[in-house]
Amino acid sequence: MNTILNNRYEIIRQLGQGNFGTTYLAKDNNLPKSPVCVVKKLSPVQTEKKVLSEANRLFYKEAEALQKLGEHNQIPRLLAYFEENSEFYLVQEFIEGHDLTKEICTGKQFSETKTIKLLIDILQVLNFVHQNNVVHRDLKPQNIMRRASDGQIVLIDFGAVKEVEKIGEKKLGTSIGSPGYMPREQAIGQPKFCSDIYAVGMIGILALTGDINCGGVVIRNERLKLILDKMTCESWQKRYQTVDDVLAELKDLGLSMLKPQKTVLSTSPNRLQQLEQEMSKPTVVQDNKWRKALITGLTATILTAVPAAALYFARPFLFNERDTSALLNEDSKPEVPKAEVPKPEEQKPDVSQPEVLKPEEPKLEEPKPLSEVQSTSSSLKLARVRTFEGHRGTVYAVVISPDGQTIVSGSADTTIKVWDYGSGELKHSLTGHRGYIYTVAISPDGKTIVSGSSDDTVKVWDLTTGALLKTLSGHRADIYDTAISPDGQTVVSGSIDKTVKFWNLRSDELLGTITGYKYGVTSVDFVGEDIMAADIKTIKVWEPKTGLLKSTLATGGKYADVMVGMDDKQIIGTSNGAIAIWNSDSTTPVILPGDKYQVDSIVTTSDNIFAGRVDGSIQVWDLANKNLVTSFSGYHSNKVKSLAVTADGKTLVSGSADKTVKIWDLNF
């Protein structure tokens, strides 16, 4: 073939060749320094004019889809596509790294936590693919890269474009895929979204057992076995139908496998720097010798060493469906010594400090069925509902500016959008995070946005201009909640790495790190000058200046999220997906009526509780008498994942898994 393609791309060498074409490493001579890229050549099996015309149409259609997918950080960017001499070419970003055949090998087994982590790594990217109505169709270890620069999974070699080469074959359906990873419906040319889930399940079986057929290998964790069985069920109707469903199960399983951590609060800048350096040291991976093994018709190149990795799971309160989350793999953590909290010179022992409660598993009252609850007569009227569209993924976070004129939303599509409340105009779309946006907050002066993401960072933005001001790093896993202090000076963040960090918003200084949580921290807020942070089992209130743990409340639930009541005398949240209220004199909550596992988001005013539910409805409860006021249904078509409300309760904002933001104007 020509060494120069399209008068631009100079072939350096062949990278690979398969049934669907040839891949080359090339350099782009039209750009400064001639950067390297990957060129894929696709040749139709027939060259008749009619066949080529159909191949041309299909090629450009699929190339446009790949170009859209390349917007994701973990999918190679499509740089160009063209036709030359009746052959079709894709030019893609070159990913430096290795494919998963160098991590997964027959006869060698991943630990359960590493297997879960690997599955979720893959599924999180696949979720984006499916959200764009694309089926990958050729997921296997050879088509999944581990990027060298950051260790992230990258999906390559999408099967859809390979149909170009199949044009002209006389078959009922076009079969694209690889034996061992291709389910029955895909083999007859009828792939579905759950066909990709099947392939990921087979990768998980290979990683966990060292045998894609799982012959003679016992999977000890019964729950993981059931998940893999459902992922790889022969009948597509009995498989998980969405990636979200699989992620929910896997992340909940990951949550149940966590180990407790000791309590450490560090406020010494020197010690903090030392600890952060220790925690950021890369894991050294030594490669063993190559060997090959035949796996149901596939020849896989093997490397036995596996990088130490993080165990991922989602925010428990949201039924473990937040799509990107990371927990530290216990066997890969560095040994971190305790850091003593320096005592202020003038501070005296406080003999009146409340006793730290250490509840076991409290037996909480079961919520009454919602059917038995009588709605309270109310003057509440729904005046208007508006829909803001533009996100391409679940809207996990919404917030209203103090003046009520700006709405900010964060989404699984990795963007933050700033909307004008009155006109609905999209003022800014903020990009910079490399993962799902789980939390957004606005400073009391309305000038600053703070966001937290599955990329483990907190980012600070200028609300007016949309400019990125700074990035706060230090967490080692997904950040699920952030809050800004009432004086606007301090930012606090809670992470699935089981820590709470707080920074000076102006100077970027890390003021302290609180640990001591058994599970990932899902909620944070300020109670006066104190910090409240919760995992799924406990709510703890800390004095940040001294590191004093002032009180511990039990959630008693499997899923929990909390927020501070408007009068700071109550903590309002959920326990087992039902609304729960903790009074200042009680360590266990009062559970409001309703089915368990139905509340997916919650927000409160001084008078009312607003609860977003998994069926897409929003309930309004009277905070004083604990009665249901009303329920709005038929607006969101999927789960309500986030809520925000103005202090007067007249404007409610909701974000949903249906990818929309809705503005509710209420009259009381």
XYZ file of C-alpha atoms in Angstrom:
668
model
C 0.000 0.000 0.000
C 1.030 3.645 -0.285
C 3.188 4.920 2.533
C 1.333 8.269 2.394
C -2.453 8.311 2.723
C -4.693 11.241 1.856
C -1.502 13.235 1.162
C -1.087 13.529 4.891
C -0.717 10.356 6.948
C 2.641 8.606 6.638
C 2.571 4.935 7.594
C 5.263 3.977 10.102
C 4.436 0.317 10.633
C 1.602 -2.167 10.810
C 0.121 -2.637 14.271
C -2.227 -5.490 13.539
C -4.422 -7.280 11.055
C -7.694 -9.090 11.512
C -10.774 -10.243 9.684
C -12.056 -6.689 9.459
C -9.051 -4.734 8.285
C -5.553 -3.586 9.020
C -4.329 -1.124 11.624
C -1.257 1.051 11.166
C 0.791 3.409 13.259
C 1.218 6.623 11.291
C 2.302 10.209 11.693
C 0.340 13.273 10.678
C 2.631 15.336 8.468
C 0.212 18.270 8.374
C 0.623 19.059 12.057
C 3.625 20.490 13.891
C 6.097 17.819 15.040
C 4.142 15.177 13.045
C 2.329 13.537 15.976
C 1.606 9.821 15.768
C -1.896 8.489 15.203
C -3.624 5.217 14.380
C -4.960 4.564 10.872
C -7.475 1.765 10.326
C -8.124 0.508 6.816
C -11.456 -1.136 6.030
C -11.949 -2.937 2.718
C -15.402 -4.144 1.569
C -15.512 -7.813 0.592
C -16.964 -6.872 -2.801
C -16.160 -3.987 -5.123
C -19.391 -3.810 -7.122
C -20.701 -0.268 -7.530
C -23.898 -0.961 -5.594
C -21.991 -2.577 -2.756
C -19.472 0.261 -2.585
C -22.273 2.808 -2.512
C -23.881 1.102 0.474
C -20.496 0.682 2.152
C -19.813 4.379 1.665
C -23.127 5.348 3.252
C -22.625 3.038 6.207
C -18.999 4.058 6.721
C -19.758 7.759 7.010
C -22.733 7.098 9.266
C -20.680 4.984 11.657
C -17.725 7.386 11.505
C -19.977 10.211 12.655
C -21.099 8.060 15.580
C -17.481 7.317 16.495
C -16.666 11.009 16.334
C -19.362 11.707 18.910
C -18.171 8.873 21.160
C -14.639 10.244 20.992
C -15.787 13.161 23.131
C -15.388 10.817 26.105
C -11.958 10.859 27.697
C -11.787 7.049 27.685
C -12.593 6.514 24.022
C -10.024 7.430 21.326
C -10.821 10.638 19.479
C -11.658 10.244 15.816
C -9.323 12.691 14.086
C -10.362 12.113 10.475
C -12.058 9.673 8.115
C -11.845 9.389 4.336
C -12.157 7.097 1.315
C -9.265 6.335 -1.030
C -9.104 3.755 -3.848
C -12.411 2.144 -2.784
C -11.044 1.590 0.699
C -12.129 3.361 3.850
C -9.872 4.829 6.504
C -10.342 5.974 10.083
C -7.699 8.126 11.760
C -7.824 7.929 15.534
C -5.934 9.147 18.551
C -2.990 6.928 19.494
C -3.383 5.494 22.996
C -0.108 4.634 24.660
C -0.519 1.667 26.973
C -1.355 -2.024 26.867
C -4.482 -4.058 26.261
C -6.057 -6.269 28.903
C -4.506 -9.453 27.568
C -1.453 -8.308 29.511
C -3.445 -8.357 32.752
C -5.896 -11.211 32.327
C -4.525 -14.681 31.747
C -5.721 -18.253 31.900
C -4.738 -20.115 35.027
C -4.242 -16.874 36.981
C -7.008 -15.356 39.040
C -7.869 -11.792 40.026
C -9.073 -11.209 43.563
C -12.783 -10.525 43.910
C -12.169 -6.838 44.601
C -9.936 -6.479 41.534
C -12.519 -8.256 39.414
C -15.271 -5.941 40.628
C -13.071 -2.932 40.007
C -12.234 -4.089 36.478
C -15.877 -4.730 35.623
C -16.951 -1.321 36.860
C -14.068 0.402 35.074
C -15.303 -1.074 31.798
C -19.002 -0.595 32.476
C -18.626 3.070 33.341
C -17.276 3.817 29.866
C -19.731 1.437 28.229
C -22.568 3.320 29.903
C -21.600 6.434 27.939
C -21.524 4.397 24.731
C -25.022 3.047 25.340
C -26.330 6.491 26.307
C -25.390 7.506 22.761
C -27.391 4.585 21.326
C -24.329 2.645 20.185
C -23.628 -1.043 20.806
C -19.887 -1.777 20.883
C -20.298 -5.354 19.588
C -16.696 -6.467 20.024
C -15.749 -6.135 23.679
C -12.887 -8.450 24.600
C -9.532 -8.042 26.382
C -7.759 -7.183 23.120
C -10.111 -4.236 22.547
C -9.764 -2.704 26.001
C -6.652 -0.629 26.670
C -5.041 0.421 29.944
C -3.728 3.927 29.245
C -0.147 4.353 30.440
C -0.470 7.995 31.495
C -3.214 7.520 34.089
C -4.116 3.818 34.245
C -7.623 4.466 32.899
C -9.558 1.946 30.827
C -10.001 2.946 27.159
C -12.449 1.187 24.816
C -11.199 0.718 21.259
C -12.110 -1.036 18.003
C -15.885 -0.597 17.937
C -17.592 -3.341 15.983
C -20.273 -1.259 14.279
C -17.919 0.232 11.691
C -16.784 -3.276 10.754
C -20.085 -3.742 8.952
C -18.468 -1.813 6.104
C -16.390 -4.865 5.266
C -19.381 -7.191 5.589
C -21.410 -5.337 2.956
C -22.155 -7.737 0.141
C -22.137 -10.953 2.145
C -25.275 -13.006 1.591
C -26.349 -13.615 5.154
C -29.544 -13.093 7.096
C -27.724 -10.911 9.609
C -24.286 -9.441 9.863
C -22.363 -11.143 12.646
C -19.786 -8.880 14.260
C -17.939 -10.011 17.366
C -15.486 -12.524 18.769
C -16.108 -16.146 19.785
C -16.299 -16.562 23.523
C -17.502 -12.993 24.063
C -20.384 -12.920 21.575
C -23.839 -14.074 22.744
C -26.257 -16.025 20.634
C -28.421 -13.108 19.446
C -25.329 -11.225 18.291
C -24.034 -14.280 16.441
C -27.149 -14.230 14.242
C -26.759 -10.529 13.519
C -29.213 -9.143 16.087
C -27.043 -7.420 18.726
C -28.635 -5.635 21.664
C -27.323 -3.408 24.432
C -27.290 -6.412 26.752
C -25.019 -8.187 24.239
C -22.229 -5.883 25.405
C -23.114 -6.707 29.013
C -22.656 -10.384 28.150
C -19.165 -9.679 26.794
C -18.155 -7.738 29.906
C -19.436 -10.592 32.049
C -17.260 -13.057 30.149
C -14.259 -10.795 30.717
C -15.100 -10.811 34.425
C -15.288 -14.598 34.507
C -11.901 -14.856 32.815
C -10.372 -12.367 35.251
C -11.855 -13.997 38.344
C -11.349 -17.651 37.474
C -8.599 -17.695 34.861
C -10.970 -19.733 32.691
C -13.506 -18.179 30.338
C -15.528 -21.399 30.518
C -15.300 -21.411 34.323
C -14.832 -25.154 34.063
C -14.013 -26.727 37.408
C -13.507 -23.323 39.039
C -15.561 -22.373 42.080
C -16.521 -18.718 42.542
C -16.612 -18.395 46.313
C -18.577 -15.163 46.523
C -22.105 -16.318 45.828
C -23.399 -12.829 45.123
C -20.668 -12.101 42.585
C -21.388 -15.451 40.964
C -25.074 -14.563 40.632
C -24.211 -11.197 39.067
C -21.902 -12.815 36.518
C -24.489 -15.506 35.812
C -27.104 -12.872 35.048
C -24.689 -10.866 32.893
C -23.876 -13.935 30.795
C -27.273 -15.614 30.678
C -27.869 -17.253 27.288
C -31.336 -15.741 27.053
C -30.947 -12.013 26.435
C -34.342 -11.348 28.029
C -33.049 -12.667 31.372
C -29.856 -10.592 31.355
C -29.395 -7.157 32.874
C -30.953 -4.820 30.329
C -28.987 -1.687 31.199
C -25.463 -0.946 32.379
C -26.932 1.061 35.260
C -28.557 -2.113 36.581
C -25.254 -4.003 36.595
C -23.377 -1.109 38.162
C -25.925 -0.898 40.958
C -25.381 -4.549 41.868
C -21.596 -4.485 41.569
C -21.152 -1.282 43.512
C -23.416 -2.448 46.300
C -21.397 -5.659 46.454
C -18.196 -3.625 46.615
C -19.659 -1.620 49.471
C -20.369 -4.740 51.518
C -16.756 -5.906 51.155
C -15.121 -2.809 52.643
C -13.001 -2.850 55.783
C -13.131 -0.242 58.564
C -10.523 2.512 58.830
C -8.986 4.053 61.926
C -9.847 7.630 62.820
C -7.244 10.215 61.895
C -7.609 13.980 61.702
C -4.581 15.804 60.358
C -4.321 19.573 60.381
C -0.550 19.904 60.211
C 0.387 21.260 56.769
C 3.781 19.537 56.804
C 2.272 16.249 57.851
C -0.511 16.584 55.317
C 2.018 17.116 52.563
C 3.983 14.082 53.703
C 0.882 11.898 53.809
C -0.305 13.076 50.423
C 3.115 12.268 48.942
C 3.024 8.795 50.452
C -0.497 8.169 49.198
C 0.295 9.352 45.682
C 3.292 7.070 45.154
C 2.736 4.934 42.067
C 2.477 1.184 42.393
C 5.425 -0.579 40.804
C 4.312 -3.408 38.549
C 6.793 -6.036 37.442
C 5.880 -7.953 34.330
C 6.216 -11.701 34.203
C 7.059 -13.576 31.042
C 4.652 -13.796 28.173
C 2.748 -16.952 27.463
C -0.206 -17.853 25.323
C -3.332 -19.888 25.902
C -6.201 -21.046 23.721
C -9.534 -19.788 25.025
C -12.575 -21.120 23.159
C -11.189 -20.331 19.763
C -9.399 -17.162 20.869
C -5.662 -16.817 21.260
C -4.976 -14.314 24.019
C -1.597 -12.809 24.822
C -1.039 -13.053 28.545
C 0.815 -11.090 31.199
C 0.387 -12.221 34.772
C 1.124 -9.012 36.655
C -1.884 -6.867 37.577
C -1.591 -3.228 38.686
C -2.821 -2.473 42.169
C -6.194 -0.795 41.754
C -9.108 0.848 43.469
C -12.417 -0.843 44.216
C -15.275 1.145 42.781
C -18.811 1.493 44.089
C -21.518 4.092 43.865
C -23.106 6.495 46.276
C -25.085 4.108 48.497
C -28.039 6.432 49.039
C -28.713 6.528 45.347
C -29.130 2.773 45.281
C -25.515 2.431 44.161
C -26.293 3.797 40.724
C -23.914 6.712 40.529
C -21.852 5.535 37.720
C -18.317 6.260 38.605
C -16.894 5.669 42.075
C -13.609 4.480 43.494
C -12.617 2.800 46.719
C -9.110 1.965 47.776
C -8.152 -1.635 47.347
C -7.193 -2.619 50.885
C -4.210 -4.737 49.890
C -2.695 -1.890 47.866
C -2.900 0.918 50.437
C 0.354 2.370 51.699
C 0.963 2.235 55.410
C -0.049 5.674 56.682
C 0.956 6.497 60.264
C -1.405 8.394 62.523
C -1.110 12.141 62.603
C -1.648 13.845 65.919
C -3.938 16.850 66.064
C -2.087 19.852 67.471
C -3.970 21.313 70.436
C -4.445 25.074 70.523
C -2.285 26.614 73.240
C -5.168 28.286 75.031
C -7.551 25.358 74.774
C -8.520 23.599 78.004
C -9.947 20.128 78.321
C -13.680 20.207 77.791
C -15.208 17.977 80.440
C -18.637 18.542 78.987
C -17.811 16.909 75.682
C -20.598 14.542 74.680
C -19.845 10.864 74.692
C -19.080 9.416 71.277
C -21.814 6.926 70.527
C -20.883 3.662 68.892
C -24.174 2.088 67.923
C -24.276 -1.440 66.669
C -27.039 -2.244 64.213
C -30.061 -0.453 65.702
C -33.420 -1.957 64.965
C -35.396 0.853 63.418
C -39.114 0.930 62.971
C -40.341 -0.179 59.575
C -42.008 2.649 57.639
C -45.755 2.460 57.332
C -47.079 1.750 53.840
C -47.699 4.947 51.925
C -51.207 3.749 51.126
C -52.103 4.209 54.791
C -50.990 7.841 54.830
C -53.611 10.536 54.425
C -52.528 13.596 52.485
C -52.779 16.841 54.408
C -55.042 19.464 52.908
C -52.827 22.221 51.610
C -52.946 25.381 49.572
C -49.869 24.228 47.640
C -50.414 24.619 43.910
C -48.146 23.744 41.016
C -48.075 26.921 38.940
C -45.651 25.925 36.191
C -43.145 23.242 35.205
C -40.366 23.944 32.717
C -37.822 21.539 31.266
C -34.189 22.408 30.554
C -32.625 19.978 28.083
C -28.998 19.639 27.054
C -27.367 17.036 29.251
C -26.501 13.681 27.682
C -26.396 11.736 30.931
C -28.072 11.415 34.307
C -28.305 14.724 36.159
C -26.815 13.921 39.555
C -26.615 17.442 40.990
C -28.606 20.670 40.875
C -28.273 23.894 42.863
C -29.911 27.336 42.854
C -27.946 30.559 43.266
C -28.684 32.659 46.382
C -30.542 35.268 44.300
C -32.629 32.557 42.631
C -31.679 33.690 39.125
C -29.227 30.941 38.156
C -29.520 27.158 38.059
C -26.408 24.958 37.969
C -26.554 21.258 37.088
C -23.940 18.490 37.025
C -24.252 15.319 35.000
C -22.857 11.928 34.121
C -21.907 13.476 30.780
C -18.978 15.127 32.677
C -20.316 18.663 32.146
C -21.646 21.371 34.434
C -24.324 23.567 32.899
C -25.251 27.065 34.043
C -28.814 28.120 33.185
C -30.700 31.389 33.443
C -33.725 30.750 35.652
C -36.009 33.241 33.919
C -35.340 32.541 30.251
C -34.031 28.986 30.438
C -31.020 30.072 28.392
C -27.890 27.942 28.717
C -25.283 30.498 29.788
C -22.266 28.186 30.143
C -21.360 24.531 29.696
C -18.322 23.905 31.858
C -15.880 21.174 30.873
C -12.756 20.089 32.689
C -13.779 17.176 34.840
C -12.864 13.752 33.461
C -15.627 11.906 35.269
C -19.260 12.106 36.258
C -20.309 15.217 38.189
C -21.894 14.112 41.452
C -22.107 17.390 43.357
C -22.252 21.129 42.758
C -22.442 23.992 45.257
C -22.624 27.780 44.972
C -20.924 30.153 47.394
C -23.106 32.416 49.584
C -22.074 35.471 47.552
C -23.231 33.761 44.344
C -19.893 34.208 42.594
C -18.317 30.761 42.791
C -19.269 27.212 41.809
C -17.649 24.219 43.499
C -17.992 20.770 41.915
C -16.973 17.225 42.829
C -16.495 14.348 40.429
C -15.617 10.717 39.923
C -12.229 11.967 38.684
C -11.339 12.429 42.394
C -11.056 16.221 42.187
C -12.884 19.277 43.455
C -12.963 22.137 40.963
C -13.704 25.800 41.599
C -15.305 27.900 38.849
C -16.288 31.514 38.280
C -20.079 31.476 38.009
C -20.281 34.623 35.893
C -17.653 33.777 33.269
C -17.581 29.985 33.536
C -13.790 30.051 33.911
C -12.045 27.279 35.838
C -10.291 28.960 38.762
C -8.570 26.069 40.522
C -8.515 22.322 41.081
C -8.317 20.880 44.594
C -6.678 17.457 44.621
C -6.013 14.944 47.352
C -8.917 12.523 47.370
C -8.215 9.048 46.058
C -11.721 8.162 44.915
C -15.017 9.623 43.733
C -16.244 12.771 45.457
C -19.941 12.485 46.218
C -20.694 15.669 48.091
C -19.345 19.163 48.655
C -20.469 22.109 50.747
C -19.352 25.691 51.305
C -19.350 27.232 54.778
C -21.847 30.016 55.557
C -19.021 32.580 55.559
C -17.848 31.378 52.137
C -14.316 30.707 53.375
C -14.183 26.906 53.560
C -15.001 24.062 51.187
C -15.640 20.563 52.533
C -15.775 17.400 50.425
C -16.755 13.806 51.132
C -15.364 10.900 49.156
C -15.716 7.196 48.674
C -12.102 6.939 49.860
C -13.730 7.240 53.324
C -12.289 10.669 54.057
C -13.539 14.219 54.496
C -11.275 17.061 53.393
C -11.672 20.773 53.986
C -9.872 23.593 52.216
C -9.539 27.346 52.459
C -11.470 28.441 49.390
C -9.341 31.514 48.775
C -5.826 30.152 49.345
C -6.427 26.513 48.247
C -4.761 25.374 51.497
C -5.823 21.934 52.684
C -6.854 22.636 56.260
C -7.481 19.082 57.354
C -8.411 15.505 56.517
C -10.895 13.546 58.610
C -10.929 9.769 58.451
C -12.585 7.214 60.647
C -15.460 6.116 58.467
C -16.143 2.466 57.837
C -17.742 3.192 54.477
C -17.418 5.853 51.826
C -18.565 9.338 52.814
C -21.701 10.193 50.861
C -22.861 13.464 52.430
C -21.236 16.533 53.978
C -22.553 19.837 55.282
C -21.857 22.574 57.788
C -23.698 22.764 61.109
C -22.722 26.232 62.210
C -18.925 26.071 62.337
C -18.906 22.284 62.657
C -18.722 19.736 59.852
C -21.311 17.014 59.515
C -20.379 14.014 57.362
C -22.108 10.689 56.875
C -21.533 7.258 55.481
C -24.333 4.724 55.145
C -24.236 3.670 58.799
C -23.349 6.768 60.801
C -23.670 10.535 60.829
C -20.776 12.244 62.594
C -20.398 15.864 63.636
C -16.828 17.162 63.959
C -15.193 20.298 65.278
C -12.682 20.999 62.485
C -10.321 23.224 64.464
C -9.557 20.564 67.081
C -10.567 17.313 65.447
C -13.102 16.637 68.201
C -15.798 14.132 67.284
C -18.756 15.812 68.953
C -21.511 13.305 68.243
C -22.378 10.187 66.308
C -25.847 9.262 65.103
C -26.932 5.931 63.678
C -28.637 5.722 60.323
C -29.435 2.063 60.796
C -29.765 1.714 57.063
C -28.132 0.108 54.103
C -28.542 3.262 52.035
C -28.341 6.720 53.578
C -28.061 10.343 52.649
C -28.404 13.238 55.031
C -28.735 16.983 55.036
C -29.063 19.544 57.792
C -32.539 20.890 58.532
C -33.119 24.589 57.982
C -33.119 25.350 61.729
C -29.961 23.305 62.400
C -31.891 21.384 65.077
C -32.781 18.450 62.890
C -30.935 16.262 60.451
C -33.099 15.096 57.603
C -32.211 12.353 55.172
C -32.994 8.756 54.369
C -32.581 5.352 55.911
C -33.020 2.360 53.644
C -34.461 4.635 50.989
C -37.198 6.054 53.240
C -37.333 9.563 54.709
C -35.698 9.794 58.143
C -35.501 12.631 60.683
C -32.974 12.840 63.524
C -33.828 15.269 66.320
C -31.068 16.860 68.386
C -31.895 14.694 71.405
C -32.077 11.361 69.562
C -29.446 9.065 68.105
C -31.860 7.089 65.930
C -34.266 8.579 63.390
C -37.995 8.810 63.028
C -38.938 7.067 59.778
C -41.713 8.627 57.712
C -44.253 6.358 56.002
C -43.522 4.959 52.570
C -41.989 1.978 50.831
C -38.303 1.326 51.461
C -35.711 1.972 48.746
C -37.969 4.432 46.923
C -36.512 7.831 47.848
C -33.602 8.771 45.606
C -33.023 12.428 46.562
C -34.122 14.828 49.261
C -34.107 18.537 50.088
C -35.808 20.603 52.773
C -37.044 24.060 53.694
C -38.122 25.268 57.126
C -41.629 23.984 56.399
C -41.401 21.115 53.947
C -39.458 18.065 52.839
C -39.222 17.376 49.106
C -38.399 13.776 48.166
C -37.474 12.594 44.672
C -38.447 9.001 44.029
C -37.303 6.178 41.799
C -40.596 6.233 39.872
C -39.911 9.805 38.731
C -42.374 11.435 41.125
C -41.683 14.097 43.754
C -43.396 14.072 47.147
C -43.926 17.086 49.391
C -44.128 16.467 53.166
C -45.055 18.792 56.001
C -41.994 18.975 58.250
C -43.890 19.900 61.414
C -46.576 17.207 61.469
C -44.750 14.669 59.262
C -47.727 14.321 56.897
C -47.726 13.954 53.129
C -48.874 17.185 51.481
C -48.953 16.190 47.822
C -47.135 14.285 45.096
C -46.195 15.347 41.564
C -45.992 12.530 39.025
C -45.969 12.119 35.270
C -43.288 14.728 34.622
C -39.944 12.941 34.914
C -39.778 9.651 33.022
C -37.019 8.217 35.214
C -35.566 8.452 38.705
C -35.264 11.857 40.350
C -31.586 11.895 41.328
C -31.176 15.460 42.641
C -33.229 18.282 44.135
C -32.692 21.908 45.147
C -35.136 24.444 46.550
C -35.191 28.139 47.386
C -35.496 29.101 51.050
C -39.097 30.248 50.593
C -40.007 26.932 48.989
C -41.496 28.573 45.913
C -38.983 27.272 43.369
C -37.946 23.627 43.193
C -35.338 22.254 40.784
C -34.977 18.561 39.962
C -32.433 16.523 38.020
C -33.232 13.087 36.697
C -31.914 9.949 35.098
C -34.023 11.010 32.117
C -31.211 13.571 31.475
C -33.420 16.614 32.073
C -33.571 19.456 34.581
C -37.046 20.625 35.583
C -38.013 23.889 37.240
C -41.120 23.760 39.429
C -42.823 27.041 40.337
C -44.967 26.491 43.431
C -47.661 28.608 45.056
C -48.467 28.129 48.733
